[in-house]
Tab-separated table of N, CA and C and ligand atoms in Angstrom:
chain	number	residue	atom	x	y	z
A	691	MET	N	-42.980	42.178	17.080
A	691	MET	CA	-41.917	41.596	16.243
A	691	MET	C	-40.578	42.253	16.601
A	692	ALA	N	-39.525	41.433	16.688
A	692	ALA	CA	-38.205	41.971	17.022
A	692	ALA	C	-37.648	42.772	15.838
A	693	ASP	N	-36.873	43.833	16.146
A	693	ASP	CA	-36.268	44.646	15.086
A	693	ASP	C	-35.010	43.970	14.565
A	694	THR	N	-34.788	44.086	13.252
A	694	THR	CA	-33.533	43.555	12.699
A	694	THR	C	-32.375	44.452	13.133
A	695	LEU	N	-31.212	43.825	13.279
A	695	LEU	CA	-29.992	44.555	13.640
A	695	LEU	C	-29.318	45.045	12.359
A	696	ASP	N	-28.722	46.249	12.401
A	696	ASP	CA	-28.020	46.722	11.205
A	696	ASP	C	-26.650	46.040	11.105
A	697	ASP	N	-25.953	46.269	9.984
A	697	ASP	CA	-24.707	45.548	9.716
A	697	ASP	C	-23.685	45.736	10.836
A	698	ASP	N	-23.549	46.955	11.321
A	698	ASP	CA	-22.569	47.209	12.383
A	698	ASP	C	-22.929	46.466	13.661
A	699	ALA	N	-24.209	46.460	13.987
A	699	ALA	CA	-24.639	45.779	15.214
A	699	ALA	C	-24.426	44.273	15.107
A	700	VAL	N	-24.676	43.717	13.915
A	700	VAL	CA	-24.435	42.279	13.719
A	700	VAL	C	-22.945	41.986	13.875
A	701	ALA	N	-22.103	42.803	13.232
A	701	ALA	CA	-20.654	42.584	13.307
A	701	ALA	C	-20.171	42.682	14.751
A	702	GLU	N	-20.680	43.653	15.489
A	702	GLU	CA	-20.279	43.841	16.885
A	702	GLU	C	-20.662	42.615	17.722
A	703	ARG	N	-21.862	42.139	17.531
A	703	ARG	CA	-22.294	40.978	18.324
A	703	ARG	C	-21.547	39.711	17.920
A	704	LEU	N	-21.196	39.588	16.641
A	704	LEU	CA	-20.439	38.409	16.204
A	704	LEU	C	-19.054	38.372	16.854
A	705	ARG	N	-18.505	39.538	17.173
A	705	ARG	CA	-17.194	39.556	17.848
A	705	ARG	C	-17.269	38.849	19.198
A	706	GLY	N	-18.435	38.862	19.814
A	706	GLY	CA	-18.604	38.174	21.090
A	706	GLY	C	-18.912	36.692	20.959
A	707	LEU	N	-19.172	36.232	19.741
A	707	LEU	CA	-19.500	34.819	19.498
A	707	LEU	C	-18.639	34.332	18.331
A	708	PRO	N	-17.344	34.081	18.573
A	708	PRO	CA	-16.402	33.851	17.473
A	708	PRO	C	-16.653	32.583	16.660
A	709	ALA	N	-17.448	31.638	17.178
A	709	ALA	CA	-17.736	30.431	16.396
A	709	ALA	C	-18.737	30.715	15.269
A	710	TRP	N	-19.370	31.871	15.310
A	710	TRP	CA	-20.450	32.190	14.379
A	710	TRP	C	-19.975	33.144	13.294
A	711	HIS	N	-20.558	32.996	12.108
A	711	HIS	CA	-20.297	33.949	11.034
A	711	HIS	C	-21.623	34.323	10.368
A	712	ARG	N	-21.546	35.407	9.656
A	712	ARG	CA	-22.753	35.870	8.977
A	712	ARG	C	-22.819	35.287	7.575
A	713	ASP	N	-24.024	34.930	7.135
A	713	ASP	CA	-24.265	34.559	5.747
A	713	ASP	C	-25.573	35.228	5.340
A	714	GLY	N	-25.456	36.406	4.765
A	714	GLY	CA	-26.644	37.154	4.335
A	714	GLY	C	-27.516	37.545	5.512
A	715	ASP	N	-28.747	37.087	5.485
A	715	ASP	CA	-29.699	37.434	6.541
A	715	ASP	C	-29.708	36.421	7.671
A	716	ALA	N	-28.609	35.693	7.826
A	716	ALA	CA	-28.547	34.665	8.867
A	716	ALA	C	-27.163	34.651	9.502
A	717	ILE	N	-27.074	34.003	10.663
A	717	ILE	CA	-25.784	33.670	11.261
A	717	ILE	C	-25.707	32.148	11.361
A	718	ARG	N	-24.475	31.641	11.297
A	718	ARG	CA	-24.306	30.185	11.173
A	718	ARG	C	-23.077	29.734	11.950
A	719	ARG	N	-23.156	28.533	12.536
A	719	ARG	CA	-21.959	27.906	13.087
A	719	ARG	C	-22.016	26.402	12.878
A	720	ARG	N	-20.840	25.815	12.785
A	720	ARG	CA	-20.704	24.369	12.689
A	720	ARG	C	-20.266	23.849	14.049
A	721	VAL	N	-20.843	22.737	14.455
A	721	VAL	CA	-20.486	22.075	15.710
A	721	VAL	C	-20.016	20.668	15.356
A	722	ARG	N	-18.852	20.291	15.856
A	722	ARG	CA	-18.355	18.928	15.629
A	722	ARG	C	-18.503	18.167	16.936
A	723	ALA	N	-19.408	17.205	16.964
A	723	ALA	CA	-19.658	16.416	18.170
A	723	ALA	C	-18.655	15.275	18.261
A	724	PRO	N	-18.344	14.824	19.488
A	724	PRO	CA	-17.389	13.718	19.621
A	724	PRO	C	-17.915	12.410	19.039
A	725	GLU	N	-19.225	12.205	19.084
A	725	GLU	CA	-19.839	10.994	18.518
A	725	GLU	C	-21.178	11.385	17.895
A	726	PHE	N	-21.661	10.531	16.995
A	726	PHE	CA	-22.938	10.826	16.330
A	726	PHE	C	-24.072	11.032	17.331
A	727	LEU	N	-24.201	10.105	18.310
A	727	LEU	CA	-25.325	10.212	19.241
A	727	LEU	C	-25.187	11.413	20.169
A	728	THR	N	-23.957	11.834	20.435
A	728	THR	CA	-23.778	13.072	21.193
A	728	THR	C	-24.318	14.245	20.384
A	729	GLY	N	-24.090	14.208	19.083
A	729	GLY	CA	-24.642	15.247	18.219
A	729	GLY	C	-26.163	15.283	18.283
A	730	ILE	N	-26.766	14.110	18.324
A	730	ILE	CA	-28.232	14.058	18.416
A	730	ILE	C	-28.698	14.596	19.769
A	731	ASP	N	-27.945	14.296	20.845
A	731	ASP	CA	-28.279	14.879	22.157
A	731	ASP	C	-28.195	16.407	22.098
A	732	ILE	N	-27.176	16.911	21.417
A	732	ILE	CA	-27.040	18.369	21.275
A	732	ILE	C	-28.256	18.933	20.541
A	733	VAL	N	-28.643	18.258	19.460
A	733	VAL	CA	-29.808	18.731	18.696
A	733	VAL	C	-31.057	18.741	19.582
A	734	THR	N	-31.215	17.691	20.405
A	734	THR	CA	-32.385	17.636	21.297
A	734	THR	C	-32.368	18.794	22.291
A	735	ASP	N	-31.204	19.059	22.887
A	735	ASP	CA	-31.112	20.160	23.852
A	735	ASP	C	-31.347	21.507	23.167
A	736	VAL	N	-30.822	21.660	21.959
A	736	VAL	CA	-31.069	22.904	21.211
A	736	VAL	C	-32.561	23.029	20.884
A	737	ALA	N	-33.182	21.918	20.527
A	737	ALA	CA	-34.616	21.954	20.219
A	737	ALA	C	-35.424	22.408	21.437
A	738	ARG	N	-35.033	21.923	22.634
A	738	ARG	CA	-35.745	22.354	23.859
A	738	ARG	C	-35.533	23.854	24.106
A	739	ALA	N	-34.298	24.315	23.926
A	739	ALA	CA	-34.020	25.748	24.114
A	739	ALA	C	-34.804	26.572	23.095
A	740	ALA	N	-34.909	26.049	21.871
A	740	ALA	CA	-35.641	26.758	20.820
A	740	ALA	C	-37.131	26.847	21.172
A	741	GLU	N	-37.671	25.761	21.688
A	741	GLU	CA	-39.082	25.787	22.076
A	741	GLU	C	-39.306	26.773	23.217
A	742	ASP	N	-38.400	26.763	24.203
A	742	ASP	CA	-38.526	27.697	25.330
A	742	ASP	C	-38.515	29.142	24.830
A	743	ALA	N	-37.667	29.402	23.811
A	743	ALA	CA	-37.531	30.765	23.292
A	743	ALA	C	-38.549	31.076	22.199
A	744	ASP	N	-39.291	30.063	21.760
A	744	ASP	CA	-40.162	30.199	20.589
A	744	ASP	C	-39.398	30.812	19.414
A	745	HIS	N	-38.198	30.267	19.212
A	745	HIS	CA	-37.332	30.741	18.119
A	745	HIS	C	-36.520	29.546	17.657
A	746	HIS	N	-36.578	29.237	16.359
A	746	HIS	CA	-36.161	27.913	15.887
A	746	HIS	C	-35.073	27.999	14.827
A	747	PRO	N	-34.011	27.226	15.015
A	747	PRO	CA	-32.921	27.224	14.033
A	747	PRO	C	-33.187	26.258	12.886
A	748	ASP	N	-32.528	26.493	11.753
A	748	ASP	CA	-32.384	25.456	10.735
A	748	ASP	C	-31.201	24.596	11.180
A	749	ILE	N	-31.355	23.278	11.081
A	749	ILE	CA	-30.313	22.361	11.563
A	749	ILE	C	-29.986	21.348	10.468
A	750	ASP	N	-28.710	21.255	10.153
A	750	ASP	CA	-28.222	20.258	9.196
A	750	ASP	C	-27.356	19.256	9.975
A	751	ILE	N	-27.673	17.960	9.854
A	751	ILE	CA	-26.943	16.905	10.574
A	751	ILE	C	-26.226	16.038	9.549
A	752	ARG	N	-24.903	15.971	9.655
A	752	ARG	CA	-24.118	15.069	8.805
A	752	ARG	C	-23.124	14.332	9.696
A	753	TRP	N	-23.458	13.105	10.048
A	753	TRP	CA	-22.692	12.295	10.994
A	753	TRP	C	-22.412	13.118	12.261
A	754	ARG	N	-21.157	13.479	12.528
A	754	ARG	CA	-20.858	14.185	13.772
A	754	ARG	C	-20.881	15.711	13.589
A	755	THR	N	-21.158	16.171	12.391
A	755	THR	CA	-21.107	17.609	12.115
A	755	THR	C	-22.518	18.183	12.032
A	756	LEU	N	-22.771	19.137	12.895
A	756	LEU	CA	-24.059	19.833	12.932
A	756	LEU	C	-23.842	21.266	12.449
A	757	THR	N	-24.751	21.767	11.655
A	757	THR	CA	-24.687	23.168	11.248
A	757	THR	C	-25.998	23.835	11.653
A	758	PHE	N	-25.856	24.897	12.441
A	758	PHE	CA	-27.013	25.648	12.913
A	758	PHE	C	-27.056	26.990	12.185
A	759	THR	N	-28.217	27.319	11.633
A	759	THR	CA	-28.415	28.587	10.929
A	759	THR	C	-29.574	29.314	11.591
A	760	LEU	N	-29.313	30.557	11.960
A	760	LEU	CA	-30.308	31.334	12.710
A	760	LEU	C	-30.673	32.609	11.957
A	761	SER	N	-31.961	32.824	11.821
A	761	SER	CA	-32.481	34.046	11.223
A	761	SER	C	-33.886	34.242	11.774
A	762	THR	N	-34.303	35.485	11.853
A	762	THR	CA	-35.658	35.746	12.355
A	762	THR	C	-36.569	35.955	11.152
A	763	HIS	N	-37.269	34.902	10.775
A	763	HIS	CA	-38.039	34.939	9.528
A	763	HIS	C	-39.122	36.002	9.577
A	764	SER	N	-39.759	36.154	10.732
A	764	SER	CA	-40.869	37.109	10.821
A	764	SER	C	-40.382	38.544	10.641
A	765	ALA	N	-39.101	38.800	10.974
A	765	ALA	CA	-38.544	40.152	10.847
A	765	ALA	C	-37.789	40.329	9.525
A	766	GLY	N	-37.508	39.217	8.854
A	766	GLY	CA	-36.772	39.297	7.592
A	766	GLY	C	-35.303	39.609	7.764
A	767	GLY	N	-34.706	39.161	8.874
A	767	GLY	CA	-33.279	39.423	9.077
A	767	GLY	C	-32.795	38.893	10.405
A	768	ILE	N	-31.680	39.440	10.860
A	768	ILE	CA	-31.025	38.998	12.090
A	768	ILE	C	-31.440	39.912	13.236
A	769	THR	N	-31.855	39.298	14.337
A	769	THR	CA	-32.291	40.068	15.503
A	769	THR	C	-31.574	39.572	16.763
A	770	GLY	N	-31.850	40.233	17.858
A	770	GLY	CA	-31.305	39.810	19.139
A	770	GLY	C	-31.726	38.393	19.508
A	771	LYS	N	-32.885	37.947	19.012
A	771	LYS	CA	-33.321	36.572	19.293
A	771	LYS	C	-32.325	35.562	18.737
A	772	ASP	N	-31.758	35.867	17.560
A	772	ASP	CA	-30.786	34.952	16.958
A	772	ASP	C	-29.525	34.884	17.812
A	773	PHE	N	-29.088	36.018	18.317
A	773	PHE	CA	-27.873	36.004	19.135
A	773	PHE	C	-28.113	35.351	20.496
A	774	ALA	N	-29.304	35.497	21.041
A	774	ALA	CA	-29.613	34.829	22.309
A	774	ALA	C	-29.581	33.309	22.121
A	775	LEU	N	-30.175	32.823	21.021
A	775	LEU	CA	-30.157	31.373	20.777
A	775	LEU	C	-28.754	30.902	20.416
A	776	ALA	N	-27.999	31.729	19.697
A	776	ALA	CA	-26.602	31.366	19.368
A	776	ALA	C	-25.799	31.139	20.648
A	777	ALA	N	-25.958	32.021	21.622
A	777	ALA	CA	-25.226	31.866	22.881
A	777	ALA	C	-25.655	30.587	23.596
A	778	ALA	N	-26.942	30.276	23.545
A	778	ALA	CA	-27.432	29.041	24.171
A	778	ALA	C	-26.853	27.815	23.457
A	779	ILE	N	-26.767	27.859	22.130
A	779	ILE	CA	-26.195	26.740	21.374
A	779	ILE	C	-24.723	26.561	21.738
A	780	ASP	N	-23.984	27.647	21.877
A	780	ASP	CA	-22.576	27.552	22.290
A	780	ASP	C	-22.457	26.850	23.640
A	781	GLU	N	-23.322	27.224	24.559
A	781	GLU	CA	-23.272	26.637	25.910
A	781	GLU	C	-23.602	25.144	25.853
A	782	ILE	N	-24.616	24.777	25.063
A	782	ILE	CA	-25.012	23.367	24.938
A	782	ILE	C	-23.879	22.564	24.288
A	783	ALA	N	-23.304	23.101	23.235
A	783	ALA	CA	-22.212	22.396	22.535
A	783	ALA	C	-21.035	22.166	23.476
A	784	ALA	N	-20.670	23.192	24.228
A	784	ALA	CA	-19.533	23.075	25.142
A	784	ALA	C	-19.828	22.037	26.231
A	785	ARG	N	-21.046	22.040	26.726
A	785	ARG	CA	-21.434	21.101	27.790
A	785	ARG	C	-21.308	19.652	27.319
A	786	HIS	N	-21.512	19.426	26.018
A	786	HIS	CA	-21.419	18.071	25.467
A	786	HIS	C	-20.026	17.758	24.911
A	787	GLY	N	-19.064	18.636	25.163
A	787	GLY	CA	-17.703	18.365	24.717
A	787	GLY	C	-17.509	18.488	23.219
A	788	ALA	N	-18.381	19.256	22.557
A	788	ALA	CA	-18.269	19.447	21.108
A	788	ALA	C	-17.374	20.639	20.801
A	789	GLU	N	-16.840	20.631	19.590
A	789	GLU	CA	-16.013	21.762	19.144
A	789	GLU	C	-16.828	22.655	18.235
B	829	H2B	C1	-45.749	32.361	16.230
B	829	H2B	C2	-44.272	32.139	16.494
B	829	H2B	O1	-43.830	33.009	17.488
B	829	H2B	C3	-43.450	32.364	15.260
B	829	H2B	O2	-43.926	31.578	14.193
B	829	H2B	C4	-41.982	32.111	15.482
B	829	H2B	C5	-41.608	30.661	15.703
B	829	H2B	N1	-40.183	30.447	15.515
B	829	H2B	C6	-39.456	31.247	14.730
B	829	H2B	N2	-38.180	30.982	14.488
B	829	H2B	C7	-37.441	31.748	13.685
B	829	H2B	N3	-36.171	31.441	13.461
B	829	H2B	N4	-37.973	32.845	13.116
B	829	H2B	C8	-39.238	33.211	13.312
B	829	H2B	O3	-39.680	34.235	12.767
B	829	H2B	C9	-40.036	32.405	14.156
B	829	H2B	N5	-41.277	32.719	14.426
């Protein structure tokens, strides 16, 4: 099981991923897709990355706005796995022209 990161480590890593913020035991970002179906493509690509990593986000879809929430449930907090998937989500969002 991955170790949870302490508050300072979470804050330090968030500085490298400015689209993300902390909410309790999770990190979260909103992605605004150019079109609804582009948002669904983003969700599909994130789902594939999540399966590859065996680490899965909570995803909220509202028209063109996607919200991704990452936490390591088995560890009861935020771990390096969450930041690795966060970076992958940033790359996928950028590739699809999302903000
Ligand atoms: C057995 C498998 O590795 C676990 O159930 C994984 C699957 N995906 C997961 N995703 C997230 N976000 N947290 C987990 O603890 C987790 N556990």
